[in-house]
Tab-separated table of C-alpha atoms in Angstrom:
chain	number	residue	atom	x	y	z
A	1	MET	CA	30.657	-156.403	-186.310
A	2	SER	CA	28.612	-155.831	-189.369
A	3	ASN	CA	29.250	-154.234	-193.476
A	4	ASN	CA	25.949	-155.599	-194.424
A	5	PHE	CA	22.841	-153.757	-194.570
A	6	ALA	CA	20.581	-156.146	-194.231
A	7	GLU	CA	22.043	-157.973	-191.205
A	8	ARG	CA	21.987	-153.793	-189.248
A	9	LYS	CA	18.534	-153.135	-190.517
A	10	SER	CA	17.164	-156.187	-188.809
A	11	MET	CA	19.359	-155.955	-185.647
A	12	ILE	CA	18.407	-151.841	-185.874
A	13	LEU	CA	14.334	-153.221	-185.526
A	14	ASP	CA	14.330	-155.425	-183.013
A	15	LEU	CA	16.663	-152.994	-180.880
A	16	LEU	CA	13.484	-150.915	-181.111
A	17	MET	CA	11.253	-153.100	-180.539
A	18	LYS	CA	12.981	-154.302	-176.976
A	19	GLU	CA	14.265	-150.992	-175.747
A	20	GLY	CA	11.715	-148.069	-177.729
A	21	ARG	CA	14.318	-145.884	-178.962
A	22	VAL	CA	18.235	-146.507	-180.351
A	23	SER	CA	21.155	-143.883	-180.374
A	24	VAL	CA	23.506	-143.239	-183.760
A	25	SER	CA	26.409	-143.398	-181.225
A	26	GLY	CA	25.466	-146.821	-179.809
A	27	LEU	CA	25.017	-148.277	-182.970
A	28	ALA	CA	28.063	-147.315	-184.394
A	29	LYS	CA	30.021	-148.748	-181.295
A	30	GLN	CA	27.607	-151.820	-181.924
A	31	PHE	CA	27.961	-152.534	-185.306
A	32	ASN	CA	31.800	-151.070	-185.747
A	33	VAL	CA	31.201	-148.516	-188.354
A	34	THR	CA	31.156	-144.915	-188.821
A	35	VAL	CA	28.264	-142.797	-187.506
A	36	VAL	CA	27.949	-141.629	-190.746
A	37	THR	CA	26.764	-144.932	-191.809
A	38	VAL	CA	24.552	-145.946	-189.093
A	39	ARG	CA	22.872	-142.156	-190.232
A	40	ALA	CA	22.869	-143.323	-193.441
A	41	ASP	CA	21.216	-146.671	-192.352
A	42	LEU	CA	18.613	-144.808	-190.244
A	43	ALA	CA	17.527	-142.274	-192.947
A	44	THR	CA	16.727	-145.140	-195.042
A	45	LEU	CA	14.851	-146.848	-192.450
A	46	GLU	CA	12.602	-143.665	-192.550
A	47	GLU	CA	12.019	-143.578	-195.771
A	48	GLU	CA	10.758	-146.846	-195.423
A	49	GLY	CA	8.341	-146.191	-192.432
A	50	LEU	CA	9.764	-148.310	-190.319
A	51	LEU	CA	11.413	-145.327	-187.617
A	52	VAL	CA	11.293	-141.965	-187.069
A	53	ARG	CA	14.810	-140.437	-186.570
A	54	THR	CA	15.148	-137.782	-183.541
A	55	HIS	CA	18.270	-135.666	-182.157
A	56	GLY	CA	20.877	-138.496	-182.268
A	57	GLY	CA	19.325	-141.385	-182.823
A	58	ALA	CA	15.960	-142.935	-183.453
A	59	LEU	CA	12.113	-143.997	-182.482
A	60	PRO	CA	9.814	-146.672	-183.748
A	61	ALA	CA	7.703	-145.278	-186.354
A	62	GLN	CA	4.944	-148.082	-185.526
A	63	HIS	CA	3.370	-150.116	-182.473
A	64	PRO	CA	6.182	-152.305	-181.099
A	65	LYS	CA	3.534	-155.292	-181.856
A	66	LEU	CA	3.351	-154.023	-185.915
A	67	LEU	CA	6.448	-153.680	-186.327
A	68	GLU	CA	7.434	-157.498	-184.895
A	69	ARG	CA	4.741	-158.229	-187.281
A	70	MET	CA	6.000	-156.447	-190.213
A	71	GLN	CA	9.214	-158.094	-189.843
A	72	ALA	CA	7.956	-161.644	-189.032
A	73	ASP	CA	7.834	-163.598	-192.412
A	74	LYS	CA	8.324	-160.655	-194.380
A	75	GLY	CA	9.648	-162.197	-197.464
A	76	ILE	CA	6.641	-164.073	-197.555
A	77	LYS	CA	4.288	-161.126	-196.941
A	78	GLY	CA	5.532	-159.577	-200.208
A	79	ASP	CA	5.253	-162.800	-202.298
A	80	ILE	CA	1.604	-162.732	-201.180
A	81	ALA	CA	0.877	-159.000	-201.608
A	82	LYS	CA	2.473	-158.826	-205.004
A	83	ALA	CA	-0.026	-161.942	-205.761
A	84	ALA	CA	-2.789	-160.404	-204.823
A	85	ALA	CA	-2.014	-157.363	-206.640
A	86	GLU	CA	-1.926	-159.111	-209.974
A	87	LEU	CA	-5.510	-159.673	-209.219
A	88	VAL	CA	-5.903	-155.761	-209.348
A	89	GLU	CA	-7.329	-154.633	-212.825
A	90	ASP	CA	-6.845	-151.320	-214.494
A	91	GLY	CA	-9.774	-148.610	-213.447
A	92	ASP	CA	-10.737	-150.830	-210.668
A	93	THR	CA	-12.312	-149.597	-207.340
A	94	ILE	CA	-10.738	-151.915	-204.231
A	95	ILE	CA	-10.670	-151.591	-200.514
A	96	VAL	CA	-8.197	-152.930	-198.532
A	97	SER	CA	-8.399	-153.944	-194.781
A	98	ALA	CA	-5.857	-153.033	-192.395
A	99	GLY	CA	-2.795	-155.266	-191.758
A	100	THR	CA	1.440	-155.633	-192.274
A	101	THR	CA	0.226	-158.121	-195.466
A	102	THR	CA	-2.233	-155.960	-197.232
A	103	ALA	CA	-0.492	-152.777	-196.899
A	104	LEU	CA	1.752	-153.897	-199.066
A	105	ILE	CA	-0.538	-154.314	-202.457
A	106	ALA	CA	-0.112	-150.970	-203.234
A	107	LYS	CA	3.768	-151.032	-202.976
A	108	TYR	CA	2.809	-154.142	-206.329
A	109	LEU	CA	0.121	-151.824	-208.116
A	110	LEU	CA	3.000	-149.516	-209.988
A	111	GLY	CA	2.354	-149.927	-213.810
A	112	LYS	CA	-1.675	-150.464	-212.917
A	113	LYS	CA	-3.502	-147.306	-214.007
A	114	GLY	CA	-6.784	-145.398	-212.320
A	115	ILE	CA	-6.715	-147.625	-209.385
A	116	HIS	CA	-9.655	-146.387	-206.689
A	117	ILE	CA	-8.260	-147.433	-203.364
A	118	VAL	CA	-10.873	-147.204	-200.133
A	119	THR	CA	-9.101	-148.649	-196.807
A	120	ASN	CA	-8.875	-148.014	-193.286
A	121	ASN	CA	-5.007	-149.222	-193.335
A	122	THR	CA	-2.957	-146.370	-192.380
A	123	LEU	CA	0.212	-148.169	-193.134
A	124	LEU	CA	-0.755	-148.715	-197.022
A	125	LEU	CA	-0.220	-144.618	-197.398
A	126	THR	CA	3.668	-145.665	-196.623
A	127	HIS	CA	3.697	-147.500	-200.157
A	128	ALA	CA	0.854	-145.491	-201.783
A	129	ARG	CA	2.284	-142.277	-201.462
A	130	ASN	CA	5.009	-143.340	-204.318
A	131	ASN	CA	2.424	-144.094	-206.637
A	132	PRO	CA	0.725	-140.989	-208.414
A	133	GLN	CA	-1.209	-143.742	-210.696
A	134	LEU	CA	-3.520	-144.441	-206.900
A	135	ARG	CA	-6.204	-142.747	-205.449
A	136	VAL	CA	-6.439	-143.235	-202.105
A	137	THR	CA	-9.848	-142.555	-199.837
A	138	LEU	CA	-9.036	-143.134	-195.922
A	139	VAL	CA	-11.745	-143.629	-193.742
A	140	GLY	CA	-12.419	-142.179	-190.484
A	141	GLY	CA	-12.701	-143.329	-187.279
A	142	GLU	CA	-10.733	-144.264	-183.966
A	143	PHE	CA	-6.680	-145.113	-185.095
A	144	ARG	CA	-5.560	-148.392	-183.310
A	145	PRO	CA	-1.934	-148.013	-183.354
A	146	GLU	CA	-1.149	-152.060	-182.824
A	147	GLU	CA	-3.187	-152.589	-185.884
A	148	GLU	CA	-1.654	-149.278	-188.258
A	149	GLY	CA	-5.815	-149.364	-188.751
A	150	VAL	CA	-8.966	-147.243	-188.366
A	151	VAL	CA	-11.597	-148.917	-186.606
A	152	GLY	CA	-15.510	-147.760	-184.798
A	153	PRO	CA	-18.921	-146.950	-185.562
A	154	LEU	CA	-17.421	-143.856	-187.947
A	155	ALA	CA	-15.533	-146.249	-189.875
A	156	LEU	CA	-18.079	-148.725	-190.693
A	157	GLN	CA	-20.644	-145.947	-191.646
A	158	ALA	CA	-18.039	-144.758	-194.071
A	159	ILE	CA	-17.464	-148.257	-195.634
A	160	ASP	CA	-21.342	-148.355	-196.206
A	161	GLN	CA	-21.357	-145.697	-198.529
A	162	PHE	CA	-18.632	-147.338	-200.840
A	163	TYR	CA	-19.618	-150.170	-202.994
A	164	VAL	CA	-16.132	-151.758	-205.188
A	165	SER	CA	-15.109	-154.786	-207.197
A	166	LYS	CA	-12.636	-156.483	-204.907
A	167	ALA	CA	-12.216	-156.804	-201.127
A	168	PHE	CA	-8.689	-157.536	-199.880
A	169	ILE	CA	-9.153	-158.515	-196.395
A	170	GLY	CA	-6.368	-159.507	-193.560
A	171	ILE	CA	-7.152	-161.918	-190.700
A	172	ASP	CA	-5.051	-163.011	-187.593
A	173	GLY	CA	-6.363	-166.846	-187.796
A	174	ALA	CA	-8.116	-169.221	-188.838
A	175	SER	CA	-9.508	-172.330	-188.082
A	176	VAL	CA	-12.062	-175.502	-189.421
A	177	LYS	CA	-15.085	-174.730	-186.960
A	178	GLN	CA	-14.013	-170.606	-187.175
A	179	GLY	CA	-13.373	-169.632	-190.490
A	180	PHE	CA	-11.237	-166.918	-190.782
A	181	ALA	CA	-11.134	-164.384	-187.079
A	182	ALA	CA	-9.549	-160.853	-186.554
A	183	HIS	CA	-7.855	-160.583	-182.608
A	184	PHE	CA	-10.218	-157.516	-181.793
A	185	VAL	CA	-14.373	-157.616	-182.447
A	186	GLU	CA	-13.732	-153.589	-183.864
A	187	SER	CA	-11.679	-155.154	-186.462
A	188	ALA	CA	-13.935	-158.405	-187.343
A	189	ASP	CA	-17.346	-156.060	-187.701
A	190	LEU	CA	-15.187	-153.542	-190.071
A	191	VAL	CA	-13.810	-156.332	-192.370
A	192	ARG	CA	-17.087	-158.049	-192.744
A	193	LYS	CA	-18.342	-155.157	-193.743
A	194	MET	CA	-15.861	-154.108	-196.295
A	195	ALA	CA	-16.700	-157.773	-197.766
A	196	GLU	CA	-20.372	-156.667	-198.106
A	197	GLN	CA	-19.657	-153.979	-200.484
A	198	ALA	CA	-17.780	-155.915	-202.532
A	199	ASP	CA	-18.133	-158.048	-205.587
A	200	GLU	CA	-15.491	-160.417	-204.846
A	201	ILE	CA	-13.700	-161.226	-201.465
A	202	ILE	CA	-9.877	-162.107	-201.601
A	203	ALA	CA	-8.037	-162.917	-198.224
A	204	MET	CA	-4.615	-162.297	-198.086
A	205	SER	CA	-2.681	-164.813	-195.324
A	206	ASP	CA	0.230	-166.621	-194.788
A	207	SER	CA	0.021	-170.240	-193.814
A	208	SER	CA	0.959	-169.539	-190.119
A	209	LYS	CA	-2.287	-168.068	-189.362
A	210	PHE	CA	-4.078	-171.188	-190.101
A	211	GLY	CA	-4.794	-173.485	-186.824
A	212	LYS	CA	-4.446	-169.973	-184.942
A	213	PRO	CA	-8.075	-168.905	-184.373
A	214	GLY	CA	-8.596	-165.390	-183.297
A	215	PHE	CA	-10.848	-164.129	-180.684
A	216	ALA	CA	-13.896	-162.831	-183.402
A	217	ARG	CA	-15.132	-164.602	-186.622
A	218	ILE	CA	-14.956	-162.208	-189.974
A	219	LEU	CA	-16.221	-165.126	-192.256
A	220	PRO	CA	-16.601	-168.572	-192.714
A	221	PHE	CA	-14.701	-170.191	-195.438
A	222	ASP	CA	-17.259	-170.222	-197.859
A	223	GLY	CA	-17.781	-166.660	-197.213
A	224	VAL	CA	-14.543	-165.816	-199.037
A	225	ASP	CA	-14.045	-166.226	-203.294
A	226	THR	CA	-10.108	-166.091	-203.303
A	227	LEU	CA	-7.050	-167.442	-200.838
A	228	VAL	CA	-3.840	-165.583	-201.492
A	229	THR	CA	-0.761	-167.825	-199.169
A	230	ASP	CA	2.063	-169.353	-199.384
A	231	SER	CA	3.159	-172.901	-200.016
A	232	GLU	CA	2.984	-174.370	-196.727
A	233	LEU	CA	-0.549	-174.105	-196.095
A	234	SER	CA	-1.335	-177.478	-194.656
A	235	GLY	CA	-3.468	-180.319	-196.985
A	236	GLU	CA	-5.878	-180.326	-194.207
A	237	PHE	CA	-6.437	-176.909	-194.660
A	238	GLU	CA	-6.362	-177.015	-198.578
A	239	GLU	CA	-9.056	-179.660	-198.638
A	240	GLU	CA	-11.672	-178.007	-196.531
A	241	LEU	CA	-10.882	-174.502	-198.450
A	242	THR	CA	-11.704	-176.489	-201.495
A	243	LYS	CA	-14.863	-178.198	-200.366
A	244	ALA	CA	-16.353	-174.224	-199.419
A	245	ASN	CA	-15.164	-173.210	-202.884
A	246	VAL	CA	-12.326	-171.117	-202.241
A	247	ARG	CA	-9.757	-170.353	-205.132
A	248	LEU	CA	-6.472	-171.125	-203.746
A	249	ILE	CA	-3.329	-168.942	-205.040
A	250	LYS	CA	0.014	-169.937	-203.353
A	251	ALA	CA	2.928	-167.256	-203.762
């Protein structure tokens, strides 16, 4: 059916989201390729942290909702993370919140030296482990699979111990009335605490989240120094953010 790995990859992840597991034999039949090709595909996806191989098949490595978010606008997320990573300087200590876009920062810090990352983002470890120049402090607390992040009182206490040059925060929604928001109160509390511990606050979000308010407010627009987003941000929000003295970087 397909000799293109990118197409097979997308279909494999779709099947994992819908069915919760895939089999080597079933995929080989569906794609009209050999079982050797399928095993190679699954091995590559496991290296990317997207699935866990089992005897004769594979299971999702993340919560289905998270897997869906990781696949959505993947190219845009990568561009935003790359642009955000360019703001990190050698010797910086930074804090990075949970999120699929923020997790990618570590991927684009190759070549930077002496970077210390404090984070509740367990997904970030997938990329950080490939860069020996990164020092990562993972805060403790309650693991929330759908966010691939750690939240709760213990995480808040841990964050209070650190002072960093830059905070890179992810959001779930944004509106003129509410500002930047999250789906969960615990997440909003933690991101707000991260912002308090930083000299500079950098929000990262694709434009699709603007106009979609979240449940819990994180910060008003003027509580953030920089927004890294994509070129599709609407003129309305660009005007409001400019009024709030937010620097805009369009990836």
